[in-house]
mmCIF file of C-alpha atoms in Angstrom:
data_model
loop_
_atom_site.group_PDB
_atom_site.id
_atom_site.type_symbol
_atom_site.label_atom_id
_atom_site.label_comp_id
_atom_site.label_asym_id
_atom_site.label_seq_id
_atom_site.Cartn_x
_atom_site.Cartn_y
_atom_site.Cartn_z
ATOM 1 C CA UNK H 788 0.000 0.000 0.000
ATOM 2 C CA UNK H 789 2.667 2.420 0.849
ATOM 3 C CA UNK H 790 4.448 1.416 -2.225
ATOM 4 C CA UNK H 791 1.448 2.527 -4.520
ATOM 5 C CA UNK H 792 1.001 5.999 -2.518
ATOM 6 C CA UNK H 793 4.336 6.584 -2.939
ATOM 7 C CA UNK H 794 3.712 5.934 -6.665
ATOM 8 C CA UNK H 795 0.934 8.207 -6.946
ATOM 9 C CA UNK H 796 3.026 10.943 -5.625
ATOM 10 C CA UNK H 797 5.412 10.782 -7.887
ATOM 11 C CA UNK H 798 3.676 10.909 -11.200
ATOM 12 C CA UNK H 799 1.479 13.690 -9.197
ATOM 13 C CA UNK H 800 4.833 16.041 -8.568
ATOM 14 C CA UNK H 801 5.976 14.654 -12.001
ATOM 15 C CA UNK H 802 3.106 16.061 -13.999
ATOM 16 C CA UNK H 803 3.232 19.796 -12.500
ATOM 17 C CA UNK H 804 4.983 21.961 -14.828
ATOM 18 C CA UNK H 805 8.381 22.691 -14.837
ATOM 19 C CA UNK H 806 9.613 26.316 -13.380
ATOM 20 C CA UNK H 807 12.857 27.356 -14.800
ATOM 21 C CA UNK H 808 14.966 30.048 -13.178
ATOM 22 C CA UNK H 809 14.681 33.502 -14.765
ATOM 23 C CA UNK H 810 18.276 35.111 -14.817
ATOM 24 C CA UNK H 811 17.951 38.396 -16.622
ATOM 25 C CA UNK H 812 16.346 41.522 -14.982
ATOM 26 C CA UNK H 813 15.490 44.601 -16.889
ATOM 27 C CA UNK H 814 14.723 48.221 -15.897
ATOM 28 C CA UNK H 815 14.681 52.123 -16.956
ATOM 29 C CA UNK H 816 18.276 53.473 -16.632
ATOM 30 C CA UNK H 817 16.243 56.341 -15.086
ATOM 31 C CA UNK H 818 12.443 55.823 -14.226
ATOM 32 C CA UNK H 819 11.622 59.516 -14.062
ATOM 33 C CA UNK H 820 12.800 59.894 -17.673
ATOM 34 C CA UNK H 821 11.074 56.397 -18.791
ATOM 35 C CA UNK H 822 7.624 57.938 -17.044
ATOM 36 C CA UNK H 823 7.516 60.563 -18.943
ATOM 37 C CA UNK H 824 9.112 59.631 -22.205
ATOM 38 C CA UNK H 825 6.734 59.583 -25.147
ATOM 39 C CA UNK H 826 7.812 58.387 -28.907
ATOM 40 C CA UNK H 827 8.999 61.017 -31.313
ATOM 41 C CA UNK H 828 11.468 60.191 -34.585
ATOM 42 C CA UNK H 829 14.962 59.369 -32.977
ATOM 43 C CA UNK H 830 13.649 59.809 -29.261
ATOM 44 C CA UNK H 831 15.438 56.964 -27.165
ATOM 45 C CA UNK H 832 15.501 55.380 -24.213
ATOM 46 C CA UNK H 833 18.700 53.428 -22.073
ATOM 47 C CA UNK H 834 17.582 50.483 -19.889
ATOM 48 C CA UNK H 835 19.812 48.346 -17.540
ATOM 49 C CA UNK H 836 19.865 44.684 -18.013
ATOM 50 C CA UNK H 837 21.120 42.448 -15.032
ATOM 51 C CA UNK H 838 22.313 38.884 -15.507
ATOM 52 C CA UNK H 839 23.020 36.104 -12.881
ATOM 53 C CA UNK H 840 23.820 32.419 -12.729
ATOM 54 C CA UNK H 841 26.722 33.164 -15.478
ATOM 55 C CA UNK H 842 29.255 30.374 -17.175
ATOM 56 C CA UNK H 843 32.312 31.979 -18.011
ATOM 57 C CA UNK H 844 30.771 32.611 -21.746
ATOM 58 C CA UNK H 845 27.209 33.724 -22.779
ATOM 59 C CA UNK H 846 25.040 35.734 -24.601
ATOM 60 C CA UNK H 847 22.106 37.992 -24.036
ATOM 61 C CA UNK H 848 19.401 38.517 -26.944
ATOM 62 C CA UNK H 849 17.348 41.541 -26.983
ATOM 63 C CA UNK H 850 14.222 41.704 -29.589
ATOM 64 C CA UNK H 851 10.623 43.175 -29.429
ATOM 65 C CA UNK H 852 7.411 41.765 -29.675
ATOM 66 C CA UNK H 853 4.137 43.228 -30.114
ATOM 67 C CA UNK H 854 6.399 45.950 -31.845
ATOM 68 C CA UNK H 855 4.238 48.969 -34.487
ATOM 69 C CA UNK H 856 5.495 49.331 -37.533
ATOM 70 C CA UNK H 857 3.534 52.288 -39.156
ATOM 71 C CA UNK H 858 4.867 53.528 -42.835
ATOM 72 C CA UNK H 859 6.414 56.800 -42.610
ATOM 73 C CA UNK H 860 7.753 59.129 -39.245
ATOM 74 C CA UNK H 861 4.208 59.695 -37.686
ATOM 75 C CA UNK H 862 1.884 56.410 -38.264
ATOM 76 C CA UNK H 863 0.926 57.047 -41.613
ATOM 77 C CA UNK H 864 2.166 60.409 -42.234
ATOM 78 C CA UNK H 865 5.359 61.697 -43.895
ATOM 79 C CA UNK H 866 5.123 58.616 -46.081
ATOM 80 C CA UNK H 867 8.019 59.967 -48.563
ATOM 81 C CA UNK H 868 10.833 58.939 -46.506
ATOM 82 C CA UNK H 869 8.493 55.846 -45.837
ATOM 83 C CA UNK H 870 11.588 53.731 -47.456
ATOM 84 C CA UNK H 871 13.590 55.040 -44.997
ATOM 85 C CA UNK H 872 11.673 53.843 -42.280
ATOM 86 C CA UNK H 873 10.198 50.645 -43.118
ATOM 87 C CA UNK H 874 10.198 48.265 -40.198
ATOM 88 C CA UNK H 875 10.300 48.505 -36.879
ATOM 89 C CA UNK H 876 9.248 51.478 -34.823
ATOM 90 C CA UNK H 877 11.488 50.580 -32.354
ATOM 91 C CA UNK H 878 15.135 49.562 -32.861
ATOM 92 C CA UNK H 879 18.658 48.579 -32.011
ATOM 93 C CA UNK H 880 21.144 50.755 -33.353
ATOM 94 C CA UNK H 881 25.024 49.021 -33.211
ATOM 95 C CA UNK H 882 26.654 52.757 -33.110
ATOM 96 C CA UNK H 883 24.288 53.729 -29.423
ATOM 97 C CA UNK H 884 25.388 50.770 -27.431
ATOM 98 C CA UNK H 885 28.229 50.385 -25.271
ATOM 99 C CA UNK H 886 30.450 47.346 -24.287
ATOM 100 C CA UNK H 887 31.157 49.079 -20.728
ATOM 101 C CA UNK H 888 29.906 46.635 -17.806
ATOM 102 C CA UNK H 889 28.761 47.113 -14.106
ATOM 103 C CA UNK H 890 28.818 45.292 -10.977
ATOM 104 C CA UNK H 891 25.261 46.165 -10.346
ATOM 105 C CA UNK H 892 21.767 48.470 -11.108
ATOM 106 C CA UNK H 893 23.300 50.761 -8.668
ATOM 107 C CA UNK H 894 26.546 51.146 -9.888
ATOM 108 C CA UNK H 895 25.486 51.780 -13.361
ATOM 109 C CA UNK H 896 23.201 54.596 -12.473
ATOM 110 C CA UNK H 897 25.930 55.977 -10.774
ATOM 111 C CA UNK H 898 28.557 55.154 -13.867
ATOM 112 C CA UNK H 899 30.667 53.210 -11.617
ATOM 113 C CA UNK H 900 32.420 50.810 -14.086
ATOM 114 C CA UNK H 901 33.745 47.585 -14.266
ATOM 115 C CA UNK H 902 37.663 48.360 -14.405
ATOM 116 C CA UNK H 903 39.327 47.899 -17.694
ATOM 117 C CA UNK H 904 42.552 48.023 -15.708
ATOM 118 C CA UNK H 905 41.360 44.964 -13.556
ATOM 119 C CA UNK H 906 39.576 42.198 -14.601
ATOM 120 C CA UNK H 907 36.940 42.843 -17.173
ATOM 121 C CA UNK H 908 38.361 43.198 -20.896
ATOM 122 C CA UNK H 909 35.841 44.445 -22.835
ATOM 123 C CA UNK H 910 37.955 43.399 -25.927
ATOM 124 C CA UNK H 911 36.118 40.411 -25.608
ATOM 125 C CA UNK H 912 32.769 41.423 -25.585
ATOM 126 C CA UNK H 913 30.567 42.552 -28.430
ATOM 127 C CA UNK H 914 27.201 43.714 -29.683
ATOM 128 C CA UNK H 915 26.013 42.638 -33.090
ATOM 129 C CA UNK H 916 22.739 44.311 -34.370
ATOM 130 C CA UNK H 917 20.788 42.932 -36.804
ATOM 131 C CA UNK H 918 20.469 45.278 -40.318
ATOM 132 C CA UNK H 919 16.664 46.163 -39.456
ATOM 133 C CA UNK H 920 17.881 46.860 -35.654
ATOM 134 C CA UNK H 921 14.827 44.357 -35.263
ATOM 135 C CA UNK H 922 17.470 42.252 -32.705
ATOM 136 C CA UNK H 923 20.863 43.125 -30.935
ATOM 137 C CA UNK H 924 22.975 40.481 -28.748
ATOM 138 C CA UNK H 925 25.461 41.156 -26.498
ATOM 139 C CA UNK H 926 27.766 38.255 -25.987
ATOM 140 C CA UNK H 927 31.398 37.474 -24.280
ATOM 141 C CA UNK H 928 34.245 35.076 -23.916
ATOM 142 C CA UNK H 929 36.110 33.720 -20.706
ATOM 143 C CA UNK H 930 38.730 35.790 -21.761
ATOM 144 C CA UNK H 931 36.438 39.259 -21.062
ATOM 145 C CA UNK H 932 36.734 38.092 -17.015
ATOM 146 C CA UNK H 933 32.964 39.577 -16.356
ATOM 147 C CA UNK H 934 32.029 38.532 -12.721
ATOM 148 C CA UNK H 935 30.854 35.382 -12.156
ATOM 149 C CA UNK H 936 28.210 36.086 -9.933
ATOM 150 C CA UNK H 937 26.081 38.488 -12.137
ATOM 151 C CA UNK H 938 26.732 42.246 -13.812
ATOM 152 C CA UNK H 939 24.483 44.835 -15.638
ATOM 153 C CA UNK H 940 24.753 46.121 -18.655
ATOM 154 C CA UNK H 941 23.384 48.878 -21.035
ATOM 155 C CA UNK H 942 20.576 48.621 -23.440
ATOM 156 C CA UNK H 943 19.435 51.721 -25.600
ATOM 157 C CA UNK H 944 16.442 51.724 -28.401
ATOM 158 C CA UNK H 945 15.425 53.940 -30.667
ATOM 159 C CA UNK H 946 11.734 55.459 -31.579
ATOM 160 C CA UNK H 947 11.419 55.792 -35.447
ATOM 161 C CA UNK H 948 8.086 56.886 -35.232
ATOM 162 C CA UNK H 949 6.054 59.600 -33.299
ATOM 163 C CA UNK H 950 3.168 56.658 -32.676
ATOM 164 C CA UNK H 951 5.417 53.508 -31.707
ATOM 165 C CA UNK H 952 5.089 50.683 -29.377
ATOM 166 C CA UNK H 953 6.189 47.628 -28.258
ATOM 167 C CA UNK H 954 8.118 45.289 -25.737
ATOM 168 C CA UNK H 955 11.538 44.970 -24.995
ATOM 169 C CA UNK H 956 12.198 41.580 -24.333
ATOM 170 C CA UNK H 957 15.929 40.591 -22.822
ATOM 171 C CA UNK H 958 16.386 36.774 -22.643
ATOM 172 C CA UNK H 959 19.059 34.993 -20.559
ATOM 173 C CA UNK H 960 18.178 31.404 -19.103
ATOM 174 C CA UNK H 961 14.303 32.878 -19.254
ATOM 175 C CA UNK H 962 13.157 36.397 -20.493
ATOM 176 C CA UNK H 963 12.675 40.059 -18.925
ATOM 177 C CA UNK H 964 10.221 42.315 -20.762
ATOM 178 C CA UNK H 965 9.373 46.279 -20.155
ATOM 179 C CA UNK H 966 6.794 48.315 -22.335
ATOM 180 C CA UNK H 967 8.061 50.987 -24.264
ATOM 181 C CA UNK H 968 6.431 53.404 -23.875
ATOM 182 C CA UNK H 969 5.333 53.298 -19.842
ATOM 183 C CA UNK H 970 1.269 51.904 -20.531
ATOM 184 C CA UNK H 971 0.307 50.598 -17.805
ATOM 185 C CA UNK H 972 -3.576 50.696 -18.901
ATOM 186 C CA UNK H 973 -3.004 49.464 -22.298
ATOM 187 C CA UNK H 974 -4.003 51.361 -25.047
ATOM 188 C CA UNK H 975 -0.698 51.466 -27.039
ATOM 189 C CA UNK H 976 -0.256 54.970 -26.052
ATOM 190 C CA UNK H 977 2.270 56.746 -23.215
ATOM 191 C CA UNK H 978 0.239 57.004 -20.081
ATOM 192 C CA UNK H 979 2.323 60.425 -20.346
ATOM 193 C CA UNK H 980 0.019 61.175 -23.123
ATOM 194 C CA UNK H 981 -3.041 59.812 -21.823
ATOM 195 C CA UNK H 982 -2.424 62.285 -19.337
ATOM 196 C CA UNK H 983 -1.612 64.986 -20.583
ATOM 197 C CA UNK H 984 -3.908 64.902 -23.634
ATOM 198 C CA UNK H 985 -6.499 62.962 -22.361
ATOM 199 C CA UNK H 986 -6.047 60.178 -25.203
ATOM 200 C CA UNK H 987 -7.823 57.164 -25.419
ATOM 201 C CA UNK H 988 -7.671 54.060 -27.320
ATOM 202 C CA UNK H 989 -11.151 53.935 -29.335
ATOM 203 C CA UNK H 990 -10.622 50.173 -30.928
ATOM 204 C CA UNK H 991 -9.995 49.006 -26.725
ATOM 205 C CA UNK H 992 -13.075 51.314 -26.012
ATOM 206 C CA UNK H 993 -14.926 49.661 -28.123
ATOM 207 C CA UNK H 994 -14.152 46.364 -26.428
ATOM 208 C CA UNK H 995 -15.555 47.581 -23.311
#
């Protein structure tokens, strides 16, 4: 008897789902700025990305989901550079990020860097951005000596359009997301702007 309750406990613990460990955190570089930051052509916005549980090589992937992608520089409008700006509304740009690392969230709001003339050798670290600036990865080597107990790095995107919107996802042994812009009801639209301008979503009003 014990035998077959001991049985039935294990397929019962064997058929819950399986909970891996999330190892990236991400956050505004400053949370004032990402409050009240609203999407304009070329706005951007810096976020700090923390990763733990490290091997002595990895790789972070950054992409967005949910992400607008409106012809032209405002939705619709301004559709003669539309060429110019097809894709993404919101995107990685190779030339805005930085290799420099940080012990912490703390550190890096403060600009407190890893030292080059320690351990960390940023030599071996790198970003490579996809052509669209749809994806960006920042990877290293054992040879870069990042801590082995977790560091933060820099993330910046780029609005291409006054209307975007989208996610920021930043995976690492699981995935960190953040909305860009702040929209915490929803709508697709800066809660700076709801605010201010009193804008609504009709299509989600319509739901209601």
């Amino acid at each position: 008897m014990k035998r077959y309750y001991f049985a039935m406990l294990f397929f019962m613990f064997a058929a819950l789902p399986f909970v891996q460990a999330t190892n990236v955190e991400i956050e505004p570089l400053n949370k004032s700025t990402y409050n009240d930051w609203e999407p304009t052509y070329d706005n951007e916005l810096t976020f700090l990305v923390t990763v733990t549980g490290l091997d002595s090589s990895g790789e972070i992937l950054f992409r967005f989901t949910q992400v607008s992608s409106w012809p032209g520089i405002y939705m619709n409008k301004n559709s003669d550079i539309e060429s110019e700006n097809s894709g993404p509304d919101l995107r990685f740009y190779a030339i805005d990020q930085s290799k420099d690392a940080y012990a912490d969230v703390n550190k890096a709001r403060k600009d407190i860097k890893l030292s080059t003339s320690g351990n960390y050798n940023p030599k071996h670290a790198k970003w490579v951005v996809a052509d669209d600036g749809s994806t960006a990865t920042f990877s290293w080597t054992s040879d870069a000596n990042l801590p082995s107990e977790k560091f933060t790095i820099k993330i910046t995107v780029k609005s291409k359009d006054g209307g975007s919107f989208g996610t920021l996802q930043a995976s690492f042994n699981g995935n960190a997301t953040i909305n860009i812009p702040k929209d915490d009801n929803g709508n697709y639209i800066a809660d700076k702007s709801d605010t201010k301008y009193g804008y609504t979503n009709p299509a989600l009003d319509n739901e209601k």
